[in-house]
């Protein structure tokens, strides 16, 4: 069977690899190459953030977690495990994603200003290494990536078409439920931080720190329905200031770059389903919001199950 996967972000590439490993002949068609996608902007940590629906998101996250743990063990793809400390200013109930995180616990001593915490081990993915790793894995196994902007999904060749176009699905399949959640991340020099830190209920805007081997990613913003991706250096400075509340060593950290990305959210949650049009099967796999990296492998496996069952 010939399968076209439309989209070369983390969702398209992971789906293409799992399909290829399951015996399908797979080509990827994409308007933008991996380095120019939203996926390239992500922090990224394994964490089900700003995504629906919870039951499916937990299942997909768990599958991906197993895959990331394997990559860490084998030293592949630029994935590390770090301790994550999420601090809260009000008592935090058991989170909806707890069953996906078996080692979740809380600290008894907290920094000033916080009353609660979630602590767990978290895969941290360096997208500068991870996306090229996915491309290499797909292409070295015989996969092809072609540059093409489709005006309609049925322009893609093959027996089955898998739609992994993220925010592009809004136009490509006229899905008005798809909308952007704009995020800005700032890369700074790492002053020696090795834990993921966050303050998600900070008045005036959330903050998080993701240490990469050579730098730190600082965030963040989550502006719903905002399409403008113009860089804002003043906001980058404010984010560094907020993150310095989590670790004061960040106050003087040199800003190396800042990037804006549009998370592909969808009001009714991720769309992963089969649609048959004039007898031809299409599988949609888009709308992963702030958790596309986290859900990627779980969704990819479900796409294969959907195609097999069709
Ligand atoms: C600031 C920020 C931080 C984030 N941090 C995290 C994190 O820590 N962890 C996490 O799990 N997630 C995180 N995310 C979310 C994550 O980046 C997204 O959920 C994920 O990248 C979505 O991947 P995707 O492949 O669906 O979309 P994209 O990466 O946007 O790729 C879409 C692909 O479809 C192609 N396409 C679109 N329309 C067409 C068309 N008409 N014809 C042909 N090709 C088309 C595009 O060219 C592109 O190749 C973050 C996002 C942002 C912005």
Coordinates of C-alpha atoms and ligand atoms in Angstrom, one line a residue:
X1 CA 0.0 0.0 0.0
X2 CA 1.2 3.5 -0.9
X3 CA 0.6 6.1 1.8
X4 CA 1.1 9.9 1.5
X5 CA 1.7 11.7 4.7
X6 CA 1.0 15.5 4.3
X7 CA 3.2 17.5 6.7
X8 CA 6.8 17.3 7.9
X9 CA 6.5 18.5 11.5
X10 CA 6.9 16.2 14.4
X11 CA 3.5 14.6 13.8
X12 CA 4.0 13.9 10.1
X13 CA 7.6 12.6 10.5
X14 CA 6.7 10.3 13.4
X15 CA 3.6 9.0 11.6
X16 CA 5.7 8.4 8.4
X17 CA 8.3 6.4 10.4
X18 CA 5.8 4.2 12.2
X19 CA 3.9 3.6 8.9
X20 CA 7.1 2.7 7.1
X21 CA 8.1 0.4 9.9
X22 CA 4.7 -1.3 9.6
X23 CA 5.4 -2.2 6.0
X24 CA 3.8 0.6 4.0
X25 CA 5.4 2.5 1.2
X26 CA 5.4 6.1 2.5
X27 CA 6.1 9.5 1.0
X28 CA 5.9 12.8 3.0
X29 CA 4.6 15.9 1.2
X30 CA 5.1 19.2 2.9
X31 CA 4.9 22.9 2.2
X32 CA 7.6 23.7 4.8
X33 CA 10.5 21.5 5.7
X34 CA 11.0 20.3 9.3
X35 CA 13.2 23.3 10.3
X36 CA 10.5 25.8 9.3
X37 CA 7.6 24.2 11.2
X38 CA 6.0 24.9 14.5
X39 CA 7.7 21.7 15.7
X40 CA 11.1 23.4 15.4
X41 CA 10.1 26.1 17.8
X42 CA 8.9 23.7 20.6
X43 CA 10.9 23.7 23.9
X44 CA 10.4 20.7 24.1
X45 CA 9.4 18.6 27.0
X46 CA 7.2 15.5 27.2
X47 CA 4.1 17.0 28.9
X48 CA 0.4 16.9 28.0
X49 CA -0.1 20.7 27.9
X50 CA -3.0 22.5 26.4
X51 CA -4.5 19.5 24.6
X52 CA -7.8 17.6 24.5
X53 CA -9.4 15.1 24.9
X54 CA -7.8 13.9 28.2
X55 CA -8.5 10.2 27.9
X56 CA -6.9 9.9 24.5
X57 CA -4.1 12.4 25.3
X58 CA -3.1 10.2 28.3
X59 CA -3.0 7.1 26.2
X60 CA -1.0 8.7 23.4
X61 CA 1.4 10.4 25.9
X62 CA 2.1 7.1 27.6
X63 CA 3.0 5.4 24.3
X64 CA 5.3 8.3 23.4
X65 CA 6.9 8.3 26.9
X66 CA 7.9 4.6 26.3
X67 CA 9.5 5.6 22.9
X68 CA 11.3 8.6 24.4
X69 CA 12.6 6.4 27.3
X70 CA 14.0 4.0 24.7
X71 CA 15.7 6.9 22.8
X72 CA 17.3 8.1 26.1
X73 CA 18.6 4.6 26.8
X74 CA 20.1 4.3 23.4
X75 CA 21.4 7.9 23.4
X76 CA 19.5 8.7 20.2
X77 CA 17.7 11.8 18.9
X78 CA 18.9 14.5 21.4
X79 CA 16.5 13.3 24.2
X80 CA 17.5 13.5 27.9
X81 CA 15.6 12.9 31.1
X82 CA 15.5 15.7 33.6
X83 CA 13.8 16.2 36.9
X84 CA 10.8 18.5 36.4
X85 CA 9.7 20.8 39.3
X86 CA 6.4 22.5 38.7
X87 CA 5.7 25.0 41.4
X88 CA 2.1 26.3 42.3
X89 CA 0.9 29.4 44.1
X90 CA -2.4 27.7 45.2
X91 CA -3.0 24.1 46.4
X92 CA -2.7 21.9 43.3
X93 CA -5.2 19.0 43.0
X94 CA -4.1 15.6 41.5
X95 CA -3.5 16.5 37.9
X96 CA -5.6 14.9 35.1
X97 CA -2.4 13.5 33.6
X98 CA -1.2 11.8 36.8
X99 CA -1.7 8.3 35.5
X100 CA 0.8 9.0 32.7
X101 CA 3.5 9.9 35.3
X102 CA 4.0 7.0 37.7
X103 CA 6.8 8.8 39.7
X104 CA 4.7 12.0 40.4
X105 CA 5.3 13.4 43.9
X106 CA 5.4 16.7 45.8
X107 CA 8.1 18.5 47.7
X108 CA 7.8 19.2 51.4
X109 CA 10.0 22.3 51.3
X110 CA 9.2 24.9 48.7
X111 CA 10.7 28.2 47.5
X112 CA 9.1 31.4 48.9
X113 CA 5.8 32.3 47.3
X114 CA 4.8 28.7 46.4
X115 CA 2.4 26.4 48.3
X116 CA 2.5 23.2 46.2
X117 CA 4.5 21.3 43.6
X118 CA 4.5 18.4 41.2
X119 CA 7.8 16.7 40.7
X120 CA 8.6 13.9 38.2
X121 CA 11.2 12.8 35.7
X122 CA 10.5 14.2 32.3
X123 CA 12.0 13.6 28.8
X124 CA 13.5 16.8 27.4
X125 CA 13.8 16.9 23.6
X126 CA 16.2 19.2 21.8
X127 CA 14.3 19.8 18.6
X128 CA 17.4 21.0 16.8
X129 CA 18.7 17.5 17.0
X130 CA 15.4 15.6 17.1
X131 CA 13.8 16.7 13.8
X132 CA 17.0 15.9 11.8
X133 CA 17.1 12.6 13.6
X134 CA 13.5 11.8 12.5
X135 CA 14.3 12.8 8.9
X136 CA 17.4 10.7 8.8
X137 CA 15.5 7.7 10.3
X138 CA 12.8 8.0 7.7
X139 CA 15.0 8.7 4.7
X140 CA 17.6 6.1 5.5
X141 CA 14.9 3.5 5.5
X142 CA 13.9 4.5 1.9
X143 CA 11.3 7.2 2.7
X144 CA 11.0 10.3 0.5
X145 CA 10.2 13.9 1.5
X146 CA 8.9 16.1 -1.2
X147 CA 8.2 19.8 -1.2
X148 CA 4.6 20.6 -2.1
X149 CA 1.8 22.9 -0.9
X150 CA -1.5 21.2 -1.4
X151 CA -4.7 23.1 -2.2
X152 CA -6.8 20.1 -1.4
X153 CA -6.0 16.8 0.4
X154 CA -7.1 14.7 -2.7
X155 CA -4.1 16.2 -4.7
X156 CA -1.9 13.8 -2.7
X157 CA -1.2 10.5 -4.5
X158 CA -1.4 7.0 -3.0
X159 CA -3.9 4.5 -1.6
X160 CA -4.3 6.4 1.7
X161 CA -3.6 10.0 2.6
X162 CA -2.7 11.0 6.2
X163 CA -3.3 14.6 7.1
X164 CA -0.6 15.9 9.5
X165 CA -0.8 19.6 8.6
X166 CA -1.2 21.1 12.0
X167 CA -2.6 24.6 11.8
X168 CA -2.6 24.2 8.0
X169 CA -5.7 21.9 8.4
X170 CA -7.8 25.0 9.0
X171 CA -7.6 25.8 5.3
X172 CA -6.7 22.5 3.8
X173 CA -9.8 20.7 5.1
X174 CA -11.8 23.8 6.0
X175 CA -11.8 23.0 9.8
X176 CA -12.8 26.2 11.6
X177 CA -12.2 24.5 14.9
X178 CA -8.4 24.8 14.4
X179 CA -6.9 27.9 15.8
X180 CA -3.4 29.1 17.0
X181 CA -2.1 29.5 20.5
X182 CA 0.9 31.7 20.0
X183 CA 4.0 31.0 22.1
X184 CA 7.4 32.7 22.4
X185 CA 10.5 30.9 23.6
X186 CA 13.8 32.5 24.4
X187 CA 17.1 30.6 24.2
X188 CA 19.8 31.8 26.6
X189 CA 23.1 30.6 27.8
X190 CA 22.7 28.0 30.6
X191 CA 24.1 29.2 33.9
X192 CA 24.3 25.6 35.3
X193 CA 20.6 24.6 35.5
X194 CA 19.8 20.9 35.2
X195 CA 16.1 20.8 36.3
X196 CA 13.0 21.8 34.3
X197 CA 11.3 24.5 36.4
X198 CA 7.9 26.1 36.0
X199 CA 5.5 28.6 37.5
X200 CA 2.3 28.1 35.5
X201 CA 0.0 30.2 37.7
X202 CA 2.3 33.2 38.0
X203 CA 0.3 36.4 38.1
X204 CA 1.1 38.4 34.9
X205 CA 2.2 35.4 32.9
X206 CA 3.6 31.9 33.2
X207 CA 7.2 31.0 33.2
X208 CA 9.2 27.9 32.5
X209 CA 12.9 26.9 32.2
X210 CA 14.0 23.9 30.1
X211 CA 17.7 23.2 30.3
X212 CA 19.2 21.8 27.0
X213 CA 22.8 20.5 27.0
X214 CA 24.3 23.8 25.6
X215 CA 21.6 26.4 26.6
X216 CA 18.3 27.0 28.3
X217 CA 14.9 27.5 26.7
X218 CA 12.8 30.1 28.6
X219 CA 9.0 30.6 28.2
X220 CA 6.5 31.4 27.8
X221 CA 3.3 32.8 26.4
X222 CA 0.1 31.2 25.3
X223 CA -2.0 33.7 23.4
X224 CA -5.1 32.2 22.0
X225 CA -6.2 33.1 18.4
X226 CA -3.1 35.3 17.8
X227 CA -1.6 34.8 14.4
X228 CA 1.1 37.5 14.4
X229 CA 4.6 35.8 14.6
X230 CA 6.6 39.0 14.7
X231 CA 9.5 38.8 17.1
X232 CA 9.2 41.0 20.2
X233 CA 12.6 41.6 21.9
X234 CA 11.0 43.5 24.8
X235 CA 8.8 40.4 25.6
X236 CA 11.9 38.2 25.4
X237 CA 13.5 40.4 28.1
X238 CA 10.4 40.2 30.2
X239 CA 10.3 36.4 29.9
X240 CA 14.0 36.2 31.0
X241 CA 13.1 38.4 34.0
X242 CA 10.2 36.1 35.0
X243 CA 12.3 33.0 34.7
X244 CA 15.0 34.7 36.9
X245 CA 12.4 34.5 39.7
X246 CA 12.7 30.7 39.4
X247 CA 16.5 30.8 39.2
X248 CA 18.2 34.2 39.8
X249 CA 21.3 33.1 37.7
X250 CA 19.1 33.6 34.6
X251 CA 18.9 37.4 35.2
X252 CA 22.1 38.0 33.3
X253 CA 22.0 35.0 30.9
X254 CA 22.8 36.0 27.4
X255 CA 19.9 35.9 25.0
X256 CA 21.0 33.7 22.0
X257 CA 17.7 33.7 20.1
X258 CA 14.0 34.1 20.5
X259 CA 11.3 32.4 18.3
X260 CA 7.6 32.6 18.0
X261 CA 5.4 29.6 17.1
X262 CA 1.7 28.9 16.7
X263 CA 0.5 25.9 18.5
X264 CA -2.1 24.1 16.4
X265 CA -5.0 23.9 18.8
X266 CA -8.5 22.6 18.0
X267 CA -11.6 23.5 20.0
X268 CA -12.9 19.9 20.1
X269 CA -9.4 18.4 20.6
X270 CA -7.0 16.4 18.4
X271 CA -8.7 15.1 15.3
X272 CA -7.4 11.5 14.7
X273 CA -10.0 9.7 12.6
X274 CA -10.7 8.0 9.3
X275 CA -12.7 9.8 6.7
X276 CA -13.8 8.1 3.5
X277 CA -14.4 10.4 0.5
X278 CA -15.5 8.9 -2.8
X279 CA -14.3 5.5 -1.5
X280 CA -10.8 6.8 -0.8
X281 CA -9.5 6.7 2.8
X282 CA -8.1 9.7 4.5
X283 CA -6.8 9.7 8.1
X284 CA -6.6 13.0 9.9
X285 CA -4.0 13.5 12.6
X286 CA -3.9 17.2 13.5
X287 CA -4.8 19.7 16.3
X288 CA -2.2 18.7 18.9
X289 CA -2.1 22.1 20.6
X290 CA 0.8 22.5 23.0
X291 CA 1.6 18.8 23.1
X292 CA 2.5 17.6 19.6
X293 CA 5.9 16.2 20.6
X294 CA 4.3 14.5 23.7
X295 CA 1.6 12.8 21.7
X296 CA 3.5 12.1 18.5
X297 CA 4.3 8.4 18.8
X298 CA 1.0 7.5 20.4
X299 CA -0.9 9.2 17.6
X300 CA 1.4 7.6 15.0
X301 CA 0.6 4.1 16.3
X302 CA -3.1 4.9 16.3
X303 CA -2.9 6.0 12.7
X304 CA -1.5 2.6 11.7
X305 CA -4.3 0.9 13.6
X306 CA -6.9 3.0 11.9
X307 CA -5.5 2.2 8.5
X308 CA -5.3 -1.5 9.2
X309 CA -8.9 -1.5 10.5
X310 CA -10.0 0.3 7.3
Ligands
LIG1 C1 6.5 28.0 21.9 C2 6.0 26.5 21.8 C3 6.5 25.6 22.7 C4 6.1 24.3 22.6 N1 6.5 23.4 23.5 C5 6.1 22.1 23.4 C6 6.6 21.1 24.4 O1 7.4 21.4 25.2 N2 6.2 19.8 24.2 C7 5.3 19.4 23.3 O2 4.9 18.3 23.2 N3 4.8 20.3 22.4 C8 5.2 21.6 22.5 N4 4.7 22.6 21.6 C9 3.7 22.2 20.6 C10 4.2 21.5 19.4 O3 5.2 22.2 18.9 C11 3.1 21.3 18.4 O4 2.0 20.6 19.0 C12 3.6 20.4 17.2 O5 4.8 21.0 16.7 C13 2.6 20.2 16.1 O6 3.2 19.5 15.1 P1 2.6 19.3 13.7 O7 3.5 18.3 13.0 O8 1.1 18.9 13.9 O9 2.6 20.7 13.0 P2 3.8 21.6 12.4 O10 5.0 21.4 13.1 O11 3.2 22.9 12.2 O12 3.9 20.9 10.9 C14 2.9 21.1 10.0 C15 3.4 20.6 8.6 O13 2.3 20.6 7.7 C16 2.7 21.2 6.5 N5 1.5 21.8 5.8 C17 0.5 22.6 6.3 N6 -0.4 22.9 5.4 C18 0.0 22.2 4.3 C19 -0.5 22.2 2.9 N7 -1.6 22.8 2.6 N8 0.2 21.4 2.0 C20 1.4 20.8 2.4 N9 1.9 20.8 3.6 C21 1.2 21.6 4.5 C22 3.6 22.3 7.0 O14 4.4 22.8 5.9 C23 4.4 21.5 8.0 O15 5.4 20.7 7.3 C24 5.2 23.9 21.6 C25 4.8 24.8 20.6 C26 5.2 26.1 20.7 C27 4.8 27.1 19.7

